Each structure stands twice: as C-alpha cells, then as structure tokens.
mmCIF file of C-alpha atoms in Angstrom:
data_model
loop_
_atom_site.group_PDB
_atom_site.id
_atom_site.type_symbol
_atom_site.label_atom_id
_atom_site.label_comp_id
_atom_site.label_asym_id
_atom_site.label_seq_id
_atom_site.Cartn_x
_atom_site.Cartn_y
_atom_site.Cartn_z
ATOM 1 C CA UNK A 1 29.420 -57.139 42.257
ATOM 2 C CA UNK A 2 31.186 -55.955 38.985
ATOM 3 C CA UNK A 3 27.922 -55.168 37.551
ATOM 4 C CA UNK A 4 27.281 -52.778 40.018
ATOM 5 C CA UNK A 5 30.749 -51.402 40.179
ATOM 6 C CA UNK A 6 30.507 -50.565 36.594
ATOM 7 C CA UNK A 7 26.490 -49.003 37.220
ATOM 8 C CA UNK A 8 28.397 -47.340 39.832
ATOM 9 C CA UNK A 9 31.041 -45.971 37.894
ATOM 10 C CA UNK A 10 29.004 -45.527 34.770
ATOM 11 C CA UNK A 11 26.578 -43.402 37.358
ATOM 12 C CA UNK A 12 30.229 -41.273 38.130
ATOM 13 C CA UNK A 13 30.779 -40.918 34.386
ATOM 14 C CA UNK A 14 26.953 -39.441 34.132
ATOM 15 C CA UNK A 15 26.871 -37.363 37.137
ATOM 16 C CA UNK A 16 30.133 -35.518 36.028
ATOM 17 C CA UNK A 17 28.550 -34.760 32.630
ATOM 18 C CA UNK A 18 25.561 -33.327 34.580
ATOM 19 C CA UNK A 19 27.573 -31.566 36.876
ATOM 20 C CA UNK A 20 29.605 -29.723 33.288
ATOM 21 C CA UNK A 21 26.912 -29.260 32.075
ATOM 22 C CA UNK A 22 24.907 -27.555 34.892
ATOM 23 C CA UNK A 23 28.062 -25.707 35.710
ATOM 24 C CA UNK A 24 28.746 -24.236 31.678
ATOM 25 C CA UNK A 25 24.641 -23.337 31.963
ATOM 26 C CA UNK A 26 25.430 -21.430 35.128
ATOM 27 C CA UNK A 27 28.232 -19.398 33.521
ATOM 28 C CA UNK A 28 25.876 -18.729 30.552
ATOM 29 C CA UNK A 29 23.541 -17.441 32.823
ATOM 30 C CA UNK A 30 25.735 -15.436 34.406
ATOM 31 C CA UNK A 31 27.090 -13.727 31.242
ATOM 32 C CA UNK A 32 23.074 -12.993 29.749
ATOM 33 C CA UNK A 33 22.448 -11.808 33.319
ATOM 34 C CA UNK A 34 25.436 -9.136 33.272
ATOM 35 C CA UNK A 35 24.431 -8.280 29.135
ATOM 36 C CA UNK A 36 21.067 -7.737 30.176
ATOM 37 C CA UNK A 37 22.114 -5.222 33.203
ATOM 38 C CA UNK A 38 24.550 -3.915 30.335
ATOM 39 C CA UNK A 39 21.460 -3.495 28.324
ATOM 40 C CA UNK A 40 19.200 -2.081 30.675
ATOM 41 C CA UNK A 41 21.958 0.718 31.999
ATOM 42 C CA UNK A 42 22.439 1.538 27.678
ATOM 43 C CA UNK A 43 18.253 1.689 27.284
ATOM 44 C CA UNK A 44 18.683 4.164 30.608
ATOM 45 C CA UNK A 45 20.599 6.096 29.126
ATOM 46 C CA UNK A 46 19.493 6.463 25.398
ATOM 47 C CA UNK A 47 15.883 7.283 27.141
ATOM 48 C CA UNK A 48 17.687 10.270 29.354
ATOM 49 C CA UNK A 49 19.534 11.444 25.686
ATOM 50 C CA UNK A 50 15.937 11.251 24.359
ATOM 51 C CA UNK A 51 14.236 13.495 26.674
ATOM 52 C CA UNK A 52 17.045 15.868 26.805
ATOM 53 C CA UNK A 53 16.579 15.996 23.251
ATOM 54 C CA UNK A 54 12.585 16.385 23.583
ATOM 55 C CA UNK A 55 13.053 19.841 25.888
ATOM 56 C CA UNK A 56 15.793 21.331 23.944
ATOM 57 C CA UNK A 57 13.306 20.638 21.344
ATOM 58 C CA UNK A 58 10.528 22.143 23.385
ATOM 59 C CA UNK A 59 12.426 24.798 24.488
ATOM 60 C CA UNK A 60 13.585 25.714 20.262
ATOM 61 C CA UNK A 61 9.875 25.869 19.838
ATOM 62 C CA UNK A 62 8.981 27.922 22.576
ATOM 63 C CA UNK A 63 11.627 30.768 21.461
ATOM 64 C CA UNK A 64 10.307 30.372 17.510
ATOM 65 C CA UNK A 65 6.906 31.480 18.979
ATOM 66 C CA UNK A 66 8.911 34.190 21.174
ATOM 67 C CA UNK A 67 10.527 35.298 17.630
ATOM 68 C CA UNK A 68 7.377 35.402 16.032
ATOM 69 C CA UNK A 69 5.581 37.750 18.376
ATOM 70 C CA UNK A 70 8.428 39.861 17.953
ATOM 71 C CA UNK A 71 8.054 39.722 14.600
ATOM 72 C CA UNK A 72 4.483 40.510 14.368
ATOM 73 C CA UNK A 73 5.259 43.561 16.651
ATOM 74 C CA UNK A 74 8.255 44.701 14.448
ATOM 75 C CA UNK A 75 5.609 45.356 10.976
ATOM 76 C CA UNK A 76 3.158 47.094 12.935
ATOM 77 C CA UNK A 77 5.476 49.541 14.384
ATOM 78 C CA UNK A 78 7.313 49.539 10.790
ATOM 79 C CA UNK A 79 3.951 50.573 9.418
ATOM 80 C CA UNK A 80 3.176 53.365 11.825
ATOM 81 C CA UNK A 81 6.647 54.570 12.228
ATOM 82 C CA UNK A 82 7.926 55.418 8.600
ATOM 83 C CA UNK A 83 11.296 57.110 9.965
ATOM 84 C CA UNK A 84 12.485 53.996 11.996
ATOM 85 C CA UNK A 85 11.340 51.464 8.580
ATOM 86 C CA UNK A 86 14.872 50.670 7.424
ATOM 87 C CA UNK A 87 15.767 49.480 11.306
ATOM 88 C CA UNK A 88 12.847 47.377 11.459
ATOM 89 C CA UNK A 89 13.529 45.985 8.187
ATOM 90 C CA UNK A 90 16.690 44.690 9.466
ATOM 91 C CA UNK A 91 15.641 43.380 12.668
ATOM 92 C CA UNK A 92 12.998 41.170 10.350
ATOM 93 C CA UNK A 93 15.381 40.149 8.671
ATOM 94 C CA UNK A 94 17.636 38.927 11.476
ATOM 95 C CA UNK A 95 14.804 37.218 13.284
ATOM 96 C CA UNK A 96 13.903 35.631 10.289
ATOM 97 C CA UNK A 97 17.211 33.976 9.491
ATOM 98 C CA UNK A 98 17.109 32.868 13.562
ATOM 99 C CA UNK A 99 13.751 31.585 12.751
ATOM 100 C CA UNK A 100 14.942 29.274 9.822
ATOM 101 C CA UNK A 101 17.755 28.511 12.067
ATOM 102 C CA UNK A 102 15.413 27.498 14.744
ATOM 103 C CA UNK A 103 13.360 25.366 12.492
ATOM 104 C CA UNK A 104 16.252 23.681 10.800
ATOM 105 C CA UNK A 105 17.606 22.747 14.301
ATOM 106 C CA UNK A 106 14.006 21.959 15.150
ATOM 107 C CA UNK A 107 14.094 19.557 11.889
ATOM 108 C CA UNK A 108 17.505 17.987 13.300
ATOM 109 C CA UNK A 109 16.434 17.388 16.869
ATOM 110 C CA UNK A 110 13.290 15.153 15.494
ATOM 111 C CA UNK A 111 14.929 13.538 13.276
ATOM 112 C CA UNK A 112 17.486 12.906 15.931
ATOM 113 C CA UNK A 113 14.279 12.168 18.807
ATOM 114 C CA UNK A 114 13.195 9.479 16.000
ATOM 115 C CA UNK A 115 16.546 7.975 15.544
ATOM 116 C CA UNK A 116 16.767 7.609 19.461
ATOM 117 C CA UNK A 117 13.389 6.500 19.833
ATOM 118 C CA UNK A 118 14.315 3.504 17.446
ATOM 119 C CA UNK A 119 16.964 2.642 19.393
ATOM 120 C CA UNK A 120 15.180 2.576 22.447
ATOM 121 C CA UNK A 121 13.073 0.121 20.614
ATOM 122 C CA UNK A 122 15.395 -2.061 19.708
ATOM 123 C CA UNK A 123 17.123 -2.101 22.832
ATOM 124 C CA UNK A 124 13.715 -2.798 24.390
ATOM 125 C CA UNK A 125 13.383 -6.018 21.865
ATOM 126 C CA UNK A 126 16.768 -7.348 22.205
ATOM 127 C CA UNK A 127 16.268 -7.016 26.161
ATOM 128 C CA UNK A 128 12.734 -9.086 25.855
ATOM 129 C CA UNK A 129 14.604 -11.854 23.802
ATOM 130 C CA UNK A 130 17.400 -12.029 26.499
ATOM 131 C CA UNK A 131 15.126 -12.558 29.056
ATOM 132 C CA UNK A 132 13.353 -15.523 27.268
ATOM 133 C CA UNK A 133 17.141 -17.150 26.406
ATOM 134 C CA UNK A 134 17.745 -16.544 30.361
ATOM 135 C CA UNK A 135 14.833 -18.065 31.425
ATOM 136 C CA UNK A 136 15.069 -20.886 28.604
ATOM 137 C CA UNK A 137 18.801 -21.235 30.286
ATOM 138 C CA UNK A 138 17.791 -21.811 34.006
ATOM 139 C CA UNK A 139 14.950 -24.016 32.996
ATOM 140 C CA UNK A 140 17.896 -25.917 31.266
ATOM 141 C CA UNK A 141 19.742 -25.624 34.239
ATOM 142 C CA UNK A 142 17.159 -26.807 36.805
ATOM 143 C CA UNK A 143 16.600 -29.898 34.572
ATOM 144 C CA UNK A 144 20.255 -31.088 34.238
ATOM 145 C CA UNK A 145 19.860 -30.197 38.256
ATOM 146 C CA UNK A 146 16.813 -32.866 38.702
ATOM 147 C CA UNK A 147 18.759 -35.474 36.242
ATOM 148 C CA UNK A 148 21.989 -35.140 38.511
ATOM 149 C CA UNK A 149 19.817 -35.250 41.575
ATOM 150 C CA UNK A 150 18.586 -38.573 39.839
ATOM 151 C CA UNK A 151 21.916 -39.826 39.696
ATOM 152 C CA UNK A 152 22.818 -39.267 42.913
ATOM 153 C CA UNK A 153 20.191 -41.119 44.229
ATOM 154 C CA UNK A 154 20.847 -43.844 42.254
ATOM 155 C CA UNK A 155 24.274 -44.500 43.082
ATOM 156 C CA UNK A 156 23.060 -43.820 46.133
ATOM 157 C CA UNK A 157 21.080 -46.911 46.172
ATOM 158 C CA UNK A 158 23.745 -49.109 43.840
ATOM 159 C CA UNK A 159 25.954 -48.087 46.777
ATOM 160 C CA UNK A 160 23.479 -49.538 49.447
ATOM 161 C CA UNK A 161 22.970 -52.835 47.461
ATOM 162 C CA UNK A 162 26.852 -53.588 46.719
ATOM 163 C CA UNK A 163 26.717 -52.680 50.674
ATOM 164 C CA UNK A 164 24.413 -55.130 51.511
ATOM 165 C CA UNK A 165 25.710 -57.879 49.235
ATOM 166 C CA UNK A 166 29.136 -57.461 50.642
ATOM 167 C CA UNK A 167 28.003 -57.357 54.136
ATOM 168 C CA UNK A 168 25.800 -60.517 53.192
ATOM 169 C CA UNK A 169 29.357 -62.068 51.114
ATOM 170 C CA UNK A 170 30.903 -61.529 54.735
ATOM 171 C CA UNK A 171 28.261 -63.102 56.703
ATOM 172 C CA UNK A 172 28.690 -66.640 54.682
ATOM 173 C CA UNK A 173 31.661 -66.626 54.557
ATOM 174 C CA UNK A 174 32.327 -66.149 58.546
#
C-alpha cells in the first residue's frame, strides 16, 4: 500500500514535470509562431519596397531613352539650322546633365534593388529555419504530450490496484 502511494505520488511528481514542460513548449511555440507572422508581414513588405524600387527604376530608364531621342533630334536640327546652333547647344547640354542624373539615380536604385533583394533573402532563410525550430518544438511538444498521457494511465491503473487491494483489505477484515 505505501509502495503504491509513493508510485502514485512519484507518478504526480512526473506528470507535473510533463505538464511544465508541455506548457513552457506551448508558449515557445506561441512566441516562434507570432516572430514568424512578424517575419512574413517584414518579407511583405521589403518585397513591395523592392518592386516600387524596380518601376521607378523602369520608369528612370524609360525617360533616359525619351532624353536620348531628344537628343538625337536636337544635332540634326543643330546641323541644318546654323542660326538656332547656340540654343541647341544648350538644350544638349541640359539633357545631358539630366541624363547623367538619370543614370546616377539609375546606379542608386540597383544598388538599392540589390541591397533589398538580399534582404528578402535573408528574411526568406531566417523564416525557413523558424519553421524547422517550430516544427522541431511541437514534435517536442506532442512527445512530452504522449509521456504525460503515459502517466496518466499509469496512475490510472496504480489507482485501480491500491483500489482493489483496499476493497480486498476491507473484505477480510469484515
């Protein structure tokens, strides 16, 4: 009878370990669940920067080959128009400077796209690891569930036998 009071209680002892321990695996869970969603809303928006970032730089490179029509169609009207040279000149020179401009900011926005897309990687990496830690978590969790399960049961059982062997105690002594 004291031998399975003490199973019993030793079986207490366990199953309130389990039950920490499931519990603390649940709140880890929890917290790479909400870091993920964290994670995924940051990748979401680092991918909408990047594409912003992609037309603007589309658009820059539409404009440079806008300028340089222009540009094309400022000489030949510099060559055949003699009187109207010094204007032209000018205007060159003005779309030039635009043009470098253009291209520098051109130079900037892919530097900045390749920063971004880096990011994005990274993000993408550290997301993939978090989702093997969560699922290395819950498979954690689900065994600490089984072994508490386990316990149960076997108190369960101790609890049935001291049953018994008291209700068997009674019946000889009656």
């Amino acid at each position: 009878l004291a031998a399975a009071q003490r199973a019993m209680m030793e079986l207490d002892r366990k199953n309130d370990q389990l039950q920490q321990a499931a519990d603390e695996l649940a709140e880890q869970l929890d917290e790479r669940s909400r870091r993920a969603q964290e994670l995924e809303r940051t990748n979401d928006e680092l991918r909408d920067q990047a594409e912003g970032s992609k037309q603007r730089g589309d658009l820059h490179a539409h404009q440079l080959t806008s300028r340089e029509r222009e540009i094309g169609q400022l000489q030949e009207k510099g060559e055949w128009l003699f009187q109207q040279k010094e204007l032209v000149e000018r205007d060159l020179k003005s779309a030039r400077k635009e043009l470098e401009g253009a291209l520098s900011d051109l130079g900037h926005m892919t530097h900045e796209n390749q920063a971004l897309s880096n990011q994005v990687a990274k993000m993408q990496q550290h997301h993939h690891k978090l989702d093997a830690a969560s699922s290395s978590a819950q498979t954690t969790a689900d065994q600490y569930i089984q072994a508490f399960r386990a316990a149960e049961t076997e108190r369960d059982d101790i609890l049935a036998l001291y049953q018994q062997a008291v209700e068997e105690h009674q019946g000889q002594n009656a």
